[in-house]
Amino acid sequence: MKSANRELLDRLAAEYVLGTLRDRARRRFERWLLSPQVGAIVKAWEERLAGLEPQLVPVAPPAAVWHGIEEKLELRRMHRRPAARWLAIAASLAFFVMAGVLLTWQPGEVSTLPILARTAESSLQADPQTIYWRVAILGDNQELDLHVQNVHDLPAGKSHELWALPEGGAPVSLGLLPHTGDHHRVLTPAQQAALAGSKQIAVSLEPEGGSPNGTPTEVLFAAPVSRA
């Protein structure tokens, strides 16, 4: 699949996780989740947005509140403003274009997503005989394949986090490490840039859910990145 289609798929996955992809478009996208690559992109967005949603009970505002918002935003007078009308028309057209692409894009196209080549790898280990995680870097630092070779001790209420260590820059989180099994991860542009400038990656022990301040709390070990 062309990079433009990959970017479109990434946007649709983001809308799916946020809940803004609705009705027929959402149902059609859900059929694509049978593809492991689409599932990995959705899971990556779920991890990025995890914890951001407030634990609040929805409450319908009084009618007076909505009327006040309308007055402040002058919504009732928008129909008399040509610029506002054209802006609304443009937004509607953009929506229908996106919906049209989604509704006409066949599920078979998803299966043609190219499998990115392994371009680098690293083994996170305490010693050469005890490798805990194997990390494969795919494509142009675009995705990761993570394999747990030996289970590392993990205290209750803690998480292991993976970091890129760009030369001359601050560590950048590449997400939480799995405790068991295999995991595929799609990286953000910021993560890709950090990884491209790194000769090493590291593992830290963090509070459950990851570093609270965006920097490693307790680095357990680091490992070199071997480029192909």
PDB file of C-alpha atoms in Angstrom:
ATOM      1  CA  MET A   1       0.000   0.000   0.000  1.00  0.00           C
ATOM      2  CA  LYS A   2       1.215   3.518  -0.815  1.00  0.00           C
ATOM      3  CA  SER A   3       2.385   5.726   2.036  1.00  0.00           C
ATOM      4  CA  ALA A   4      -0.622   8.005   1.496  1.00  0.00           C
ATOM      5  CA  ASN A   5      -2.970   5.086   2.152  1.00  0.00           C
ATOM      6  CA  ARG A   6      -0.948   4.102   5.218  1.00  0.00           C
ATOM      7  CA  GLU A   7      -1.350   7.661   6.535  1.00  0.00           C
ATOM      8  CA  LEU A   8      -5.088   7.530   5.823  1.00  0.00           C
ATOM      9  CA  LEU A   9      -5.348   4.249   7.696  1.00  0.00           C
ATOM     10  CA  ASP A  10      -3.501   5.808  10.644  1.00  0.00           C
ATOM     11  CA  ARG A  11      -5.975   8.717  10.721  1.00  0.00           C
ATOM     12  CA  LEU A  12      -8.948   6.372  10.543  1.00  0.00           C
ATOM     13  CA  ALA A  13      -7.511   4.285  13.398  1.00  0.00           C
ATOM     14  CA  ALA A  14      -7.144   7.436  15.489  1.00  0.00           C
ATOM     15  CA  GLU A  15     -10.768   8.414  14.804  1.00  0.00           C
ATOM     16  CA  TYR A  16     -11.894   4.868  15.616  1.00  0.00           C
ATOM     17  CA  VAL A  17     -10.156   4.926  19.014  1.00  0.00           C
ATOM     18  CA  LEU A  18     -11.399   8.455  19.781  1.00  0.00           C
ATOM     19  CA  GLY A  19     -14.944   7.408  18.908  1.00  0.00           C
ATOM     20  CA  THR A  20     -15.422  10.003  16.178  1.00  0.00           C
ATOM     21  CA  LEU A  21     -15.684   7.368  13.435  1.00  0.00           C
ATOM     22  CA  ARG A  22     -19.407   6.608  13.354  1.00  0.00           C
ATOM     23  CA  ASP A  23     -22.124   4.484  11.803  1.00  0.00           C
ATOM     24  CA  ARG A  24     -21.342   2.684   8.499  1.00  0.00           C
ATOM     25  CA  ALA A  25     -17.789   3.994   8.394  1.00  0.00           C
ATOM     26  CA  ARG A  26     -17.070   2.573  11.856  1.00  0.00           C
ATOM     27  CA  ARG A  27     -18.666  -0.789  11.065  1.00  0.00           C
ATOM     28  CA  ARG A  28     -16.656  -1.087   7.853  1.00  0.00           C
ATOM     29  CA  PHE A  29     -13.420  -0.205   9.652  1.00  0.00           C
ATOM     30  CA  GLU A  30     -14.150  -2.846  12.296  1.00  0.00           C
ATOM     31  CA  ARG A  31     -14.051  -5.503   9.565  1.00  0.00           C
ATOM     32  CA  TRP A  32     -10.491  -4.428   8.802  1.00  0.00           C
ATOM     33  CA  LEU A  33      -9.441  -5.239  12.361  1.00  0.00           C
ATOM     34  CA  LEU A  34      -9.023  -8.838  11.185  1.00  0.00           C
ATOM     35  CA  SER A  35      -5.762  -7.620   9.631  1.00  0.00           C
ATOM     36  CA  PRO A  36      -2.912  -7.896  12.195  1.00  0.00           C
ATOM     37  CA  GLN A  37      -1.343  -4.709  10.822  1.00  0.00           C
ATOM     38  CA  VAL A  38      -4.557  -2.702  11.214  1.00  0.00           C
ATOM     39  CA  GLY A  39      -4.988  -4.135  14.707  1.00  0.00           C
ATOM     40  CA  ALA A  40      -1.446  -3.046  15.589  1.00  0.00           C
ATOM     41  CA  ILE A  41      -2.125   0.526  14.444  1.00  0.00           C
ATOM     42  CA  VAL A  42      -5.340   0.667  16.504  1.00  0.00           C
ATOM     43  CA  LYS A  43      -3.562  -0.758  19.545  1.00  0.00           C
ATOM     44  CA  ALA A  44      -0.816   1.855  19.160  1.00  0.00           C
ATOM     45  CA  TRP A  45      -3.413   4.621  19.265  1.00  0.00           C
ATOM     46  CA  GLU A  46      -5.095   3.033  22.287  1.00  0.00           C
ATOM     47  CA  GLU A  47      -1.757   3.057  24.115  1.00  0.00           C
ATOM     48  CA  ARG A  48      -1.046   6.671  23.146  1.00  0.00           C
ATOM     49  CA  LEU A  49      -4.435   7.823  24.431  1.00  0.00           C
ATOM     50  CA  ALA A  50      -4.637   5.524  27.474  1.00  0.00           C
ATOM     51  CA  GLY A  51      -5.268   7.416  30.679  1.00  0.00           C
ATOM     52  CA  LEU A  52      -6.245  10.649  28.940  1.00  0.00           C
ATOM     53  CA  GLU A  53      -9.951  10.018  29.209  1.00  0.00           C
ATOM     54  CA  PRO A  54     -11.427  11.537  32.403  1.00  0.00           C
ATOM     55  CA  GLN A  55     -13.388   9.210  34.654  1.00  0.00           C
ATOM     56  CA  LEU A  56     -16.491  11.380  34.694  1.00  0.00           C
ATOM     57  CA  VAL A  57     -20.182  10.588  34.584  1.00  0.00           C
ATOM     58  CA  PRO A  58     -21.834  12.367  31.625  1.00  0.00           C
ATOM     59  CA  VAL A  59     -24.223  15.099  32.733  1.00  0.00           C
ATOM     60  CA  ALA A  60     -26.592  16.894  30.384  1.00  0.00           C
ATOM     61  CA  PRO A  61     -26.213  20.682  30.818  1.00  0.00           C
ATOM     62  CA  PRO A  62     -29.299  22.806  31.452  1.00  0.00           C
ATOM     63  CA  ALA A  63     -30.853  24.413  28.399  1.00  0.00           C
ATOM     64  CA  ALA A  64     -29.760  27.832  29.652  1.00  0.00           C
ATOM     65  CA  VAL A  65     -26.108  26.766  29.415  1.00  0.00           C
ATOM     66  CA  TRP A  66     -26.454  25.809  25.750  1.00  0.00           C
ATOM     67  CA  HIS A  67     -28.260  29.057  24.966  1.00  0.00           C
ATOM     68  CA  GLY A  68     -25.418  30.963  26.632  1.00  0.00           C
ATOM     69  CA  ILE A  69     -22.854  29.125  24.485  1.00  0.00           C
ATOM     70  CA  GLU A  70     -24.854  29.930  21.357  1.00  0.00           C
ATOM     71  CA  GLU A  71     -24.916  33.610  22.268  1.00  0.00           C
ATOM     72  CA  LYS A  72     -21.174  33.787  23.055  1.00  0.00           C
ATOM     73  CA  LEU A  73     -20.226  32.005  19.828  1.00  0.00           C
ATOM     74  CA  GLU A  74     -22.898  33.893  17.864  1.00  0.00           C
ATOM     75  CA  LEU A  75     -24.118  30.587  16.440  1.00  0.00           C
ATOM     76  CA  ARG A  76     -27.591  31.964  15.838  1.00  0.00           C
ATOM     77  CA  ARG A  77     -26.211  34.649  13.546  1.00  0.00           C
ATOM     78  CA  MET A  78     -23.904  32.381  11.548  1.00  0.00           C
ATOM     79  CA  HIS A  79     -26.557  31.764   8.918  1.00  0.00           C
ATOM     80  CA  ARG A  80     -26.371  35.475   8.021  1.00  0.00           C
ATOM     81  CA  ARG A  81     -22.595  35.344   7.480  1.00  0.00           C
ATOM     82  CA  PRO A  82     -21.482  34.110   4.020  1.00  0.00           C
ATOM     83  CA  ALA A  83     -17.959  33.206   5.260  1.00  0.00           C
ATOM     84  CA  ALA A  84     -19.402  31.043   8.000  1.00  0.00           C
ATOM     85  CA  ARG A  85     -21.714  29.343   5.527  1.00  0.00           C
ATOM     86  CA  TRP A  86     -18.841  28.546   3.162  1.00  0.00           C
ATOM     87  CA  LEU A  87     -16.743  27.253   6.050  1.00  0.00           C
ATOM     88  CA  ALA A  88     -19.540  24.913   7.046  1.00  0.00           C
ATOM     89  CA  ILE A  89     -19.933  23.748   3.433  1.00  0.00           C
ATOM     90  CA  ALA A  90     -16.182  23.094   3.155  1.00  0.00           C
ATOM     91  CA  ALA A  91     -16.208  21.091   6.378  1.00  0.00           C
ATOM     92  CA  SER A  92     -19.146  19.042   5.122  1.00  0.00           C
ATOM     93  CA  LEU A  93     -17.412  18.331   1.816  1.00  0.00           C
ATOM     94  CA  ALA A  94     -14.268  17.199   3.648  1.00  0.00           C
ATOM     95  CA  PHE A  95     -16.356  14.843   5.756  1.00  0.00           C
ATOM     96  CA  PHE A  96     -18.074  13.290   2.751  1.00  0.00           C
ATOM     97  CA  VAL A  97     -14.774  12.877   0.890  1.00  0.00           C
ATOM     98  CA  MET A  98     -13.307  10.999   3.848  1.00  0.00           C
ATOM     99  CA  ALA A  99     -16.453   8.915   4.208  1.00  0.00           C
ATOM    100  CA  GLY A 100     -16.447   8.164   0.485  1.00  0.00           C
ATOM    101  CA  VAL A 101     -12.855   6.955   0.578  1.00  0.00           C
ATOM    102  CA  LEU A 102     -13.622   4.737   3.550  1.00  0.00           C
ATOM    103  CA  LEU A 103     -16.805   3.286   2.040  1.00  0.00           C
ATOM    104  CA  THR A 104     -15.217   2.545  -1.339  1.00  0.00           C
ATOM    105  CA  TRP A 105     -11.864   1.239  -0.063  1.00  0.00           C
ATOM    106  CA  GLN A 106     -12.054  -2.526  -0.231  1.00  0.00           C
ATOM    107  CA  PRO A 107     -10.886  -4.655   2.761  1.00  0.00           C
ATOM    108  CA  GLY A 108      -8.598  -6.534   0.391  1.00  0.00           C
ATOM    109  CA  GLU A 109      -6.476  -3.401   0.080  1.00  0.00           C
ATOM    110  CA  VAL A 110      -5.543  -3.607   3.744  1.00  0.00           C
ATOM    111  CA  SER A 111      -4.012  -7.011   3.241  1.00  0.00           C
ATOM    112  CA  THR A 112      -1.619  -5.465   0.714  1.00  0.00           C
ATOM    113  CA  LEU A 113       0.111  -3.371   3.375  1.00  0.00           C
ATOM    114  CA  PRO A 114       3.807  -3.964   2.785  1.00  0.00           C
ATOM    115  CA  ILE A 115       5.703  -5.872   5.440  1.00  0.00           C
ATOM    116  CA  LEU A 116       8.510  -3.572   6.474  1.00  0.00           C
ATOM    117  CA  ALA A 117      11.997  -5.024   6.395  1.00  0.00           C
ATOM    118  CA  ARG A 118      13.992  -5.435   9.579  1.00  0.00           C
ATOM    119  CA  THR A 119      16.647  -2.710   9.492  1.00  0.00           C
ATOM    120  CA  ALA A 120      18.051  -2.892  13.033  1.00  0.00           C
ATOM    121  CA  GLU A 121      17.800  -4.929  16.208  1.00  0.00           C
ATOM    122  CA  SER A 122      18.803  -4.926  19.842  1.00  0.00           C
ATOM    123  CA  SER A 123      18.856  -7.425  22.702  1.00  0.00           C
ATOM    124  CA  LEU A 124      18.002  -6.094  26.136  1.00  0.00           C
ATOM    125  CA  GLN A 125      19.836  -8.279  28.584  1.00  0.00           C
ATOM    126  CA  ALA A 126      21.445  -8.494  31.995  1.00  0.00           C
ATOM    127  CA  ASP A 127      24.208 -10.660  30.506  1.00  0.00           C
ATOM    128  CA  PRO A 128      24.748 -12.555  27.205  1.00  0.00           C
ATOM    129  CA  GLN A 129      23.116 -15.676  28.665  1.00  0.00           C
ATOM    130  CA  THR A 130      20.000 -13.853  29.900  1.00  0.00           C
ATOM    131  CA  ILE A 131      18.216 -11.899  27.177  1.00  0.00           C
ATOM    132  CA  TYR A 132      14.909 -10.473  28.361  1.00  0.00           C
ATOM    133  CA  TRP A 133      13.619  -8.637  25.285  1.00  0.00           C
ATOM    134  CA  ARG A 134      14.569  -8.784  21.615  1.00  0.00           C
ATOM    135  CA  VAL A 135      13.690  -5.597  19.739  1.00  0.00           C
ATOM    136  CA  ALA A 136      13.458  -5.548  15.943  1.00  0.00           C
ATOM    137  CA  ILE A 137      13.279  -2.140  14.238  1.00  0.00           C
ATOM    138  CA  LEU A 138      11.320  -2.204  10.978  1.00  0.00           C
ATOM    139  CA  GLY A 139      11.517   0.101   7.996  1.00  0.00           C
ATOM    140  CA  ASP A 140      12.824   3.615   8.474  1.00  0.00           C
ATOM    141  CA  ASN A 141      12.443   3.392  12.268  1.00  0.00           C
ATOM    142  CA  GLN A 142       8.686   3.177  11.665  1.00  0.00           C
ATOM    143  CA  GLU A 143       7.658   0.120  13.673  1.00  0.00           C
ATOM    144  CA  LEU A 144       8.923  -2.259  16.344  1.00  0.00           C
ATOM    145  CA  ASP A 145       8.565  -5.989  16.881  1.00  0.00           C
ATOM    146  CA  LEU A 146       9.053  -6.856  20.565  1.00  0.00           C
ATOM    147  CA  HIS A 147       9.680 -10.405  21.750  1.00  0.00           C
ATOM    148  CA  VAL A 148       9.926 -11.455  25.388  1.00  0.00           C
ATOM    149  CA  GLN A 149      12.610 -14.148  25.536  1.00  0.00           C
ATOM    150  CA  ASN A 150      12.866 -14.365  29.320  1.00  0.00           C
ATOM    151  CA  VAL A 151      10.392 -12.859  31.770  1.00  0.00           C
ATOM    152  CA  HIS A 152      11.960 -10.090  33.843  1.00  0.00           C
ATOM    153  CA  ASP A 153      10.881  -9.668  37.470  1.00  0.00           C
ATOM    154  CA  LEU A 154       8.234  -6.968  37.725  1.00  0.00           C
ATOM    155  CA  PRO A 155       7.155  -5.713  41.168  1.00  0.00           C
ATOM    156  CA  ALA A 156       3.472  -5.077  41.771  1.00  0.00           C
ATOM    157  CA  GLY A 157       2.365  -1.630  40.635  1.00  0.00           C
ATOM    158  CA  LYS A 158       5.333  -1.219  38.276  1.00  0.00           C
ATOM    159  CA  SER A 159       5.942  -1.220  34.510  1.00  0.00           C
ATOM    160  CA  HIS A 160       8.937  -1.624  32.233  1.00  0.00           C
ATOM    161  CA  GLU A 161       9.387   1.191  29.733  1.00  0.00           C
ATOM    162  CA  LEU A 162      11.520   1.294  26.584  1.00  0.00           C
ATOM    163  CA  TRP A 163      13.549   4.398  25.712  1.00  0.00           C
ATOM    164  CA  ALA A 164      15.441   5.704  22.705  1.00  0.00           C
ATOM    165  CA  LEU A 165      18.683   7.424  23.697  1.00  0.00           C
ATOM    166  CA  PRO A 166      19.387   9.936  20.907  1.00  0.00           C
ATOM    167  CA  GLU A 167      22.915  11.295  20.914  1.00  0.00           C
ATOM    168  CA  GLY A 168      22.975  14.811  22.318  1.00  0.00           C
ATOM    169  CA  GLY A 169      19.290  14.706  23.238  1.00  0.00           C
ATOM    170  CA  ALA A 170      16.967  13.674  26.036  1.00  0.00           C
ATOM    171  CA  PRO A 171      15.608  10.103  26.232  1.00  0.00           C
ATOM    172  CA  VAL A 172      12.339   9.551  24.362  1.00  0.00           C
ATOM    173  CA  SER A 173       9.849   6.906  25.444  1.00  0.00           C
ATOM    174  CA  LEU A 174       9.060   4.161  22.934  1.00  0.00           C
ATOM    175  CA  GLY A 175       6.223   2.848  25.088  1.00  0.00           C
ATOM    176  CA  LEU A 176       5.791   0.170  27.722  1.00  0.00           C
ATOM    177  CA  LEU A 177       7.426  -3.202  27.259  1.00  0.00           C
ATOM    178  CA  PRO A 178       5.285  -6.350  27.278  1.00  0.00           C
ATOM    179  CA  HIS A 179       5.770  -8.700  30.218  1.00  0.00           C
ATOM    180  CA  THR A 180       5.204 -11.820  28.112  1.00  0.00           C
ATOM    181  CA  GLY A 181       4.701 -12.815  24.489  1.00  0.00           C
ATOM    182  CA  ASP A 182       5.165 -10.791  21.312  1.00  0.00           C
ATOM    183  CA  HIS A 183       4.042  -7.281  20.527  1.00  0.00           C
ATOM    184  CA  HIS A 184       4.014  -5.084  17.412  1.00  0.00           C
ATOM    185  CA  ARG A 185       4.148  -1.302  17.722  1.00  0.00           C
ATOM    186  CA  VAL A 186       3.747   1.561  15.268  1.00  0.00           C
ATOM    187  CA  LEU A 187       5.903   4.541  16.275  1.00  0.00           C
ATOM    188  CA  THR A 188       4.945   8.202  16.173  1.00  0.00           C
ATOM    189  CA  PRO A 189       7.018  10.649  14.078  1.00  0.00           C
ATOM    190  CA  ALA A 190       8.692  11.942  17.262  1.00  0.00           C
ATOM    191  CA  GLN A 191       9.623   8.411  18.321  1.00  0.00           C
ATOM    192  CA  GLN A 192      10.936   7.617  14.835  1.00  0.00           C
ATOM    193  CA  ALA A 193      13.163  10.699  14.855  1.00  0.00           C
ATOM    194  CA  ALA A 194      14.539   9.878  18.305  1.00  0.00           C
ATOM    195  CA  LEU A 195      15.231   6.282  17.360  1.00  0.00           C
ATOM    196  CA  ALA A 196      16.959   7.331  14.131  1.00  0.00           C
ATOM    197  CA  GLY A 197      19.457   9.325  16.175  1.00  0.00           C
ATOM    198  CA  SER A 198      20.064   6.613  18.769  1.00  0.00           C
ATOM    199  CA  LYS A 199      22.892   4.143  19.017  1.00  0.00           C
ATOM    200  CA  GLN A 200      21.413   2.694  22.206  1.00  0.00           C
ATOM    201  CA  ILE A 201      18.049   1.939  23.751  1.00  0.00           C
ATOM    202  CA  ALA A 202      17.303   1.396  27.425  1.00  0.00           C
ATOM    203  CA  VAL A 203      14.800  -0.170  29.816  1.00  0.00           C
ATOM    204  CA  SER A 204      13.589   1.574  32.947  1.00  0.00           C
ATOM    205  CA  LEU A 205      11.436   0.566  35.897  1.00  0.00           C
ATOM    206  CA  GLU A 206       8.493   2.935  36.207  1.00  0.00           C
ATOM    207  CA  PRO A 207       5.251   3.332  38.141  1.00  0.00           C
ATOM    208  CA  GLU A 208       2.386   1.402  36.593  1.00  0.00           C
ATOM    209  CA  GLY A 209       1.423   3.049  33.320  1.00  0.00           C
ATOM    210  CA  GLY A 210       4.819   4.575  32.614  1.00  0.00           C
ATOM    211  CA  SER A 211       7.072   7.454  33.581  1.00  0.00           C
ATOM    212  CA  PRO A 212       5.164  10.247  35.341  1.00  0.00           C
ATOM    213  CA  ASN A 213       7.400  13.014  33.984  1.00  0.00           C
ATOM    214  CA  GLY A 214       8.583  11.833  30.558  1.00  0.00           C
ATOM    215  CA  THR A 215      12.064  10.811  31.725  1.00  0.00           C
ATOM    216  CA  PRO A 216      13.385   7.437  32.924  1.00  0.00           C
ATOM    217  CA  THR A 217      12.909   6.899  36.666  1.00  0.00           C
ATOM    218  CA  GLU A 218      15.240   3.946  37.254  1.00  0.00           C
ATOM    219  CA  VAL A 219      17.279   2.672  34.310  1.00  0.00           C
ATOM    220  CA  LEU A 220      17.788  -1.094  34.552  1.00  0.00           C
ATOM    221  CA  PHE A 221      20.085  -1.577  31.564  1.00  0.00           C
ATOM    222  CA  ALA A 222      20.880  -0.255  28.105  1.00  0.00           C
ATOM    223  CA  ALA A 223      21.820  -2.059  24.898  1.00  0.00           C
ATOM    224  CA  PRO A 224      23.368  -1.060  21.559  1.00  0.00           C
ATOM    225  CA  VAL A 225      21.281  -0.855  18.401  1.00  0.00           C
ATOM    226  CA  SER A 226      22.784  -2.927  15.598  1.00  0.00           C
ATOM    227  CA  ARG A 227      21.913  -1.404  12.214  1.00  0.00           C
ATOM    228  CA  ALA A 228      21.646  -3.629   9.160  1.00  0.00           C
TER     229      ALA A 228
END
